[in-house]
């Protein structure tokens, strides 16, 4: 997928049995890359990076669920053998720390044994900016699916890594003990929709959508 930057490419690599959309964004000239939500299948990701001759600057995590962060540790170990500099591991909001540290337990409930707890170099705060690959990603804290869930928005290129906040025709699950559907819907309406209808959402699962399409037809946003 081409993004609205010269020399940039975005590829979605589905990982784990949950087919989570792990995103690899890179600059074709510098071969520097950012990975969003390295949920698992680190061998698949490492093969992709090797094939495309990419060096990972950072791994960004939207939230702490197993299928979004369970592959971080293995990926970082693999990258130790292929690049000199360790990538920055940037977490969601600190309110998801308990999830990042319970991935092994989460995986056990699904009969999975190849996912690991995730350590981050730092957590993010609402409104801050991250600068990688010459891009600026604004952090938008949108809780409800998880307490610390964030969305990474590139307003210049007009796309956002949405994690499990917003999908085509629906929103993220909120039937967890820590979930809150009202909070999630309010966050989408107040923090994401004002960004503009043309913003492309790269969700954690399924196909891409836009804020305009969801504003117009998503039943959860018509309330």
mmCIF file of C-alpha atoms in Angstrom:
data_model
loop_
_atom_site.group_PDB
_atom_site.id
_atom_site.type_symbol
_atom_site.label_atom_id
_atom_site.label_comp_id
_atom_site.label_asym_id
_atom_site.label_seq_id
_atom_site.Cartn_x
_atom_site.Cartn_y
_atom_site.Cartn_z
ATOM 1 C CA UNK A 1 0.000 0.000 0.000
ATOM 2 C CA UNK A 2 1.372 3.425 -0.945
ATOM 3 C CA UNK A 3 1.040 6.150 1.670
ATOM 4 C CA UNK A 4 1.041 9.876 1.009
ATOM 5 C CA UNK A 5 4.793 10.247 1.388
ATOM 6 C CA UNK A 6 7.400 9.921 -1.342
ATOM 7 C CA UNK A 7 9.422 6.717 -1.195
ATOM 8 C CA UNK A 8 7.258 5.143 1.545
ATOM 9 C CA UNK A 9 5.625 1.719 1.558
ATOM 10 C CA UNK A 10 3.180 0.105 3.962
ATOM 11 C CA UNK A 11 2.621 -3.635 4.093
ATOM 12 C CA UNK A 12 0.218 -5.512 6.344
ATOM 13 C CA UNK A 13 1.441 -8.907 7.548
ATOM 14 C CA UNK A 14 -1.291 -10.953 9.282
ATOM 15 C CA UNK A 15 0.101 -12.700 12.371
ATOM 16 C CA UNK A 16 -1.068 -15.207 14.992
ATOM 17 C CA UNK A 17 -4.179 -17.404 14.702
ATOM 18 C CA UNK A 18 -6.160 -14.187 15.274
ATOM 19 C CA UNK A 19 -4.865 -12.836 11.922
ATOM 20 C CA UNK A 20 -3.861 -9.554 13.505
ATOM 21 C CA UNK A 21 -2.810 -6.843 11.055
ATOM 22 C CA UNK A 22 0.843 -6.265 11.891
ATOM 23 C CA UNK A 23 1.920 -3.210 9.879
ATOM 24 C CA UNK A 24 5.390 -2.675 8.416
ATOM 25 C CA UNK A 25 6.033 0.878 7.227
ATOM 26 C CA UNK A 26 9.330 1.676 5.530
ATOM 27 C CA UNK A 27 11.288 4.189 3.502
ATOM 28 C CA UNK A 28 12.335 2.648 0.199
ATOM 29 C CA UNK A 29 15.507 4.738 -0.021
ATOM 30 C CA UNK A 30 16.866 4.410 3.521
ATOM 31 C CA UNK A 31 15.405 0.899 4.102
ATOM 32 C CA UNK A 32 14.466 2.015 7.628
ATOM 33 C CA UNK A 33 11.209 0.596 8.986
ATOM 34 C CA UNK A 34 8.674 0.879 11.773
ATOM 35 C CA UNK A 35 6.558 -2.076 12.881
ATOM 36 C CA UNK A 36 3.168 -1.554 14.512
ATOM 37 C CA UNK A 37 1.727 -4.309 16.727
ATOM 38 C CA UNK A 38 4.197 -7.171 16.487
ATOM 39 C CA UNK A 39 1.736 -9.706 17.824
ATOM 40 C CA UNK A 40 3.547 -12.924 16.960
ATOM 41 C CA UNK A 41 4.973 -15.066 14.157
ATOM 42 C CA UNK A 42 8.314 -13.340 14.593
ATOM 43 C CA UNK A 43 9.919 -15.757 12.112
ATOM 44 C CA UNK A 44 7.507 -14.553 9.415
ATOM 45 C CA UNK A 45 8.290 -10.921 10.226
ATOM 46 C CA UNK A 46 12.041 -11.538 10.308
ATOM 47 C CA UNK A 47 11.870 -13.263 6.909
ATOM 48 C CA UNK A 48 9.909 -10.327 5.508
ATOM 49 C CA UNK A 49 12.440 -7.835 6.860
ATOM 50 C CA UNK A 50 15.371 -9.850 5.502
ATOM 51 C CA UNK A 51 13.769 -10.250 2.070
ATOM 52 C CA UNK A 52 13.156 -6.506 1.819
ATOM 53 C CA UNK A 53 16.495 -5.554 3.431
ATOM 54 C CA UNK A 54 14.880 -3.480 6.168
ATOM 55 C CA UNK A 55 16.268 -2.170 9.456
ATOM 56 C CA UNK A 56 13.688 -1.598 12.193
ATOM 57 C CA UNK A 57 13.880 1.760 13.962
ATOM 58 C CA UNK A 58 10.919 1.220 16.281
ATOM 59 C CA UNK A 59 8.149 -1.153 17.284
ATOM 60 C CA UNK A 60 4.953 0.669 18.226
ATOM 61 C CA UNK A 61 2.201 -1.003 20.262
ATOM 62 C CA UNK A 62 -1.397 0.197 20.231
ATOM 63 C CA UNK A 63 -2.400 -1.906 23.248
ATOM 64 C CA UNK A 64 -1.454 -4.839 25.409
ATOM 65 C CA UNK A 65 -3.444 -7.771 24.057
ATOM 66 C CA UNK A 66 -1.556 -10.947 23.201
ATOM 67 C CA UNK A 67 -2.152 -10.770 19.431
ATOM 68 C CA UNK A 68 -0.780 -7.230 19.247
ATOM 69 C CA UNK A 69 2.249 -7.454 21.536
ATOM 70 C CA UNK A 70 3.031 -11.136 22.110
ATOM 71 C CA UNK A 71 5.768 -11.283 19.473
ATOM 72 C CA UNK A 72 7.806 -8.278 20.579
ATOM 73 C CA UNK A 73 10.329 -10.178 22.697
ATOM 74 C CA UNK A 74 11.079 -12.798 20.029
ATOM 75 C CA UNK A 75 11.282 -10.185 17.292
ATOM 76 C CA UNK A 76 13.774 -8.102 19.265
ATOM 77 C CA UNK A 77 15.909 -11.190 19.883
ATOM 78 C CA UNK A 78 15.872 -11.987 16.183
ATOM 79 C CA UNK A 79 16.841 -8.451 15.239
ATOM 80 C CA UNK A 80 19.920 -8.659 17.474
ATOM 81 C CA UNK A 81 21.418 -10.942 14.822
ATOM 82 C CA UNK A 82 20.540 -8.773 11.825
ATOM 83 C CA UNK A 83 21.065 -5.139 12.832
ATOM 84 C CA UNK A 84 23.467 -3.167 14.987
ATOM 85 C CA UNK A 85 20.958 -0.912 16.741
ATOM 86 C CA UNK A 86 18.149 -2.299 18.855
ATOM 87 C CA UNK A 87 14.753 -0.840 17.869
ATOM 88 C CA UNK A 88 12.869 1.413 20.263
ATOM 89 C CA UNK A 89 9.879 -0.416 21.738
ATOM 90 C CA UNK A 90 7.167 2.183 22.306
ATOM 91 C CA UNK A 91 4.182 1.124 24.339
ATOM 92 C CA UNK A 92 0.598 2.270 24.593
ATOM 93 C CA UNK A 93 -0.562 4.287 27.601
ATOM 94 C CA UNK A 94 0.770 2.992 30.922
ATOM 95 C CA UNK A 95 -2.734 1.804 31.871
ATOM 96 C CA UNK A 96 -2.078 -1.243 29.644
ATOM 97 C CA UNK A 97 1.043 -2.296 31.506
ATOM 98 C CA UNK A 98 -0.855 -5.049 33.314
ATOM 99 C CA UNK A 99 -1.860 -6.543 29.956
ATOM 100 C CA UNK A 100 1.651 -6.414 28.518
ATOM 101 C CA UNK A 101 2.877 -8.281 31.588
ATOM 102 C CA UNK A 102 0.161 -10.958 31.392
ATOM 103 C CA UNK A 103 0.455 -12.044 27.741
ATOM 104 C CA UNK A 104 1.646 -15.535 28.659
ATOM 105 C CA UNK A 105 -1.433 -15.924 30.847
ATOM 106 C CA UNK A 106 -3.674 -14.514 28.105
ATOM 107 C CA UNK A 107 -2.178 -16.958 25.588
ATOM 108 C CA UNK A 108 -2.702 -19.920 27.889
ATOM 109 C CA UNK A 109 -6.463 -19.351 27.724
ATOM 110 C CA UNK A 110 -6.283 -19.885 23.946
ATOM 111 C CA UNK A 111 -3.918 -22.836 24.084
ATOM 112 C CA UNK A 112 -1.010 -20.774 22.716
ATOM 113 C CA UNK A 113 2.485 -21.174 24.076
ATOM 114 C CA UNK A 114 4.680 -19.171 21.691
ATOM 115 C CA UNK A 115 3.734 -15.665 22.834
ATOM 116 C CA UNK A 116 5.611 -13.734 25.537
ATOM 117 C CA UNK A 117 5.107 -10.852 27.914
ATOM 118 C CA UNK A 118 6.249 -7.560 26.392
ATOM 119 C CA UNK A 119 8.620 -5.012 27.899
ATOM 120 C CA UNK A 120 8.642 -1.505 26.464
ATOM 121 C CA UNK A 121 11.250 1.214 26.581
ATOM 122 C CA UNK A 122 8.579 3.708 27.485
ATOM 123 C CA UNK A 123 4.838 4.292 27.511
ATOM 124 C CA UNK A 124 3.086 7.073 25.606
ATOM 125 C CA UNK A 125 0.817 9.931 26.600
ATOM 126 C CA UNK A 126 -2.170 11.414 24.829
ATOM 127 C CA UNK A 127 -1.192 14.158 22.405
ATOM 128 C CA UNK A 128 2.533 13.499 22.219
ATOM 129 C CA UNK A 129 4.324 13.083 18.890
ATOM 130 C CA UNK A 130 6.652 10.297 17.775
ATOM 131 C CA UNK A 131 9.120 10.945 14.978
ATOM 132 C CA UNK A 132 10.375 8.034 12.890
ATOM 133 C CA UNK A 133 11.239 7.612 9.187
ATOM 134 C CA UNK A 134 10.692 11.329 8.710
ATOM 135 C CA UNK A 135 7.059 10.835 9.737
ATOM 136 C CA UNK A 136 5.258 12.295 12.725
ATOM 137 C CA UNK A 137 2.805 10.052 14.538
ATOM 138 C CA UNK A 138 0.495 11.743 17.013
ATOM 139 C CA UNK A 139 -0.565 9.575 19.925
ATOM 140 C CA UNK A 140 -4.313 9.588 20.603
ATOM 141 C CA UNK A 141 -5.420 7.789 23.764
ATOM 142 C CA UNK A 142 -8.745 6.056 23.076
ATOM 143 C CA UNK A 143 -9.611 3.722 25.979
ATOM 144 C CA UNK A 144 -12.565 1.384 26.147
ATOM 145 C CA UNK A 145 -11.273 -1.756 24.416
ATOM 146 C CA UNK A 146 -8.381 -1.626 26.865
ATOM 147 C CA UNK A 147 -7.623 1.125 29.404
ATOM 148 C CA UNK A 148 -4.396 2.210 27.742
ATOM 149 C CA UNK A 149 -5.237 1.784 24.061
ATOM 150 C CA UNK A 150 -3.739 4.388 21.742
ATOM 151 C CA UNK A 151 -4.062 5.209 18.050
ATOM 152 C CA UNK A 152 -1.020 6.414 16.075
ATOM 153 C CA UNK A 153 -2.102 9.112 13.611
ATOM 154 C CA UNK A 154 -0.020 10.477 10.751
ATOM 155 C CA UNK A 155 -2.010 13.587 9.901
ATOM 156 C CA UNK A 156 0.231 14.596 7.011
ATOM 157 C CA UNK A 157 -0.089 11.249 5.229
ATOM 158 C CA UNK A 158 -3.752 10.954 6.325
ATOM 159 C CA UNK A 159 -3.711 7.515 7.884
ATOM 160 C CA UNK A 160 -3.830 6.021 11.353
ATOM 161 C CA UNK A 161 -2.868 2.738 12.975
ATOM 162 C CA UNK A 162 -6.054 2.085 14.899
ATOM 163 C CA UNK A 163 -5.458 -1.189 16.695
ATOM 164 C CA UNK A 164 -8.764 -2.565 17.973
ATOM 165 C CA UNK A 165 -10.619 0.731 18.355
ATOM 166 C CA UNK A 166 -12.518 0.973 15.055
ATOM 167 C CA UNK A 167 -13.282 -1.482 12.255
ATOM 168 C CA UNK A 168 -15.475 -1.579 9.176
ATOM 169 C CA UNK A 169 -18.994 -1.333 10.557
ATOM 170 C CA UNK A 170 -18.115 -2.032 14.156
ATOM 171 C CA UNK A 171 -15.881 -1.131 17.095
ATOM 172 C CA UNK A 172 -13.522 -3.021 19.371
ATOM 173 C CA UNK A 173 -14.783 -5.523 21.913
ATOM 174 C CA UNK A 174 -15.658 -4.081 25.292
ATOM 175 C CA UNK A 175 -16.918 -7.205 27.069
ATOM 176 C CA UNK A 176 -13.784 -7.517 29.179
ATOM 177 C CA UNK A 177 -13.786 -6.716 32.895
ATOM 178 C CA UNK A 178 -11.816 -3.572 32.048
ATOM 179 C CA UNK A 179 -13.824 -2.691 28.893
ATOM 180 C CA UNK A 180 -16.150 0.270 28.530
ATOM 181 C CA UNK A 181 -18.266 0.664 25.395
ATOM 182 C CA UNK A 182 -19.520 4.152 26.224
ATOM 183 C CA UNK A 183 -15.966 5.355 26.791
ATOM 184 C CA UNK A 184 -14.812 3.810 23.513
ATOM 185 C CA UNK A 185 -17.608 5.327 21.428
ATOM 186 C CA UNK A 186 -17.107 8.710 23.071
ATOM 187 C CA UNK A 187 -13.375 8.560 22.348
ATOM 188 C CA UNK A 188 -13.957 7.743 18.671
ATOM 189 C CA UNK A 189 -16.455 10.565 18.282
ATOM 190 C CA UNK A 190 -14.481 13.185 20.190
ATOM 191 C CA UNK A 191 -10.883 12.311 19.316
ATOM 192 C CA UNK A 192 -10.866 10.500 15.970
ATOM 193 C CA UNK A 193 -13.785 11.723 13.866
ATOM 194 C CA UNK A 194 -12.677 15.386 14.083
ATOM 195 C CA UNK A 195 -9.429 14.412 12.324
ATOM 196 C CA UNK A 196 -11.264 14.315 8.985
ATOM 197 C CA UNK A 197 -13.269 11.927 6.831
ATOM 198 C CA UNK A 198 -10.315 11.159 4.566
ATOM 199 C CA UNK A 199 -8.196 9.583 7.304
ATOM 200 C CA UNK A 200 -7.560 5.929 6.406
ATOM 201 C CA UNK A 201 -7.808 3.582 9.368
ATOM 202 C CA UNK A 202 -5.469 0.594 9.409
ATOM 203 C CA UNK A 203 -7.316 -1.598 11.923
ATOM 204 C CA UNK A 204 -6.017 -4.471 13.963
ATOM 205 C CA UNK A 205 -8.136 -6.964 12.029
ATOM 206 C CA UNK A 206 -9.924 -6.995 8.688
ATOM 207 C CA UNK A 207 -9.870 -4.510 5.848
ATOM 208 C CA UNK A 208 -8.997 -0.839 5.831
ATOM 209 C CA UNK A 209 -11.672 1.813 6.219
ATOM 210 C CA UNK A 210 -11.942 5.599 6.540
ATOM 211 C CA UNK A 211 -13.298 7.829 9.255
ATOM 212 C CA UNK A 212 -15.806 9.184 6.737
ATOM 213 C CA UNK A 213 -17.175 5.735 5.933
ATOM 214 C CA UNK A 214 -17.567 4.893 9.606
ATOM 215 C CA UNK A 215 -19.082 8.260 10.442
ATOM 216 C CA UNK A 216 -21.717 7.650 7.760
ATOM 217 C CA UNK A 217 -22.624 4.020 8.311
ATOM 218 C CA UNK A 218 -21.140 2.502 11.473
ATOM 219 C CA UNK A 219 -24.152 1.685 13.664
ATOM 220 C CA UNK A 220 -22.181 2.191 16.853
ATOM 221 C CA UNK A 221 -21.480 5.796 15.886
ATOM 222 C CA UNK A 222 -25.104 6.624 15.084
ATOM 223 C CA UNK A 223 -26.147 6.577 18.721
#
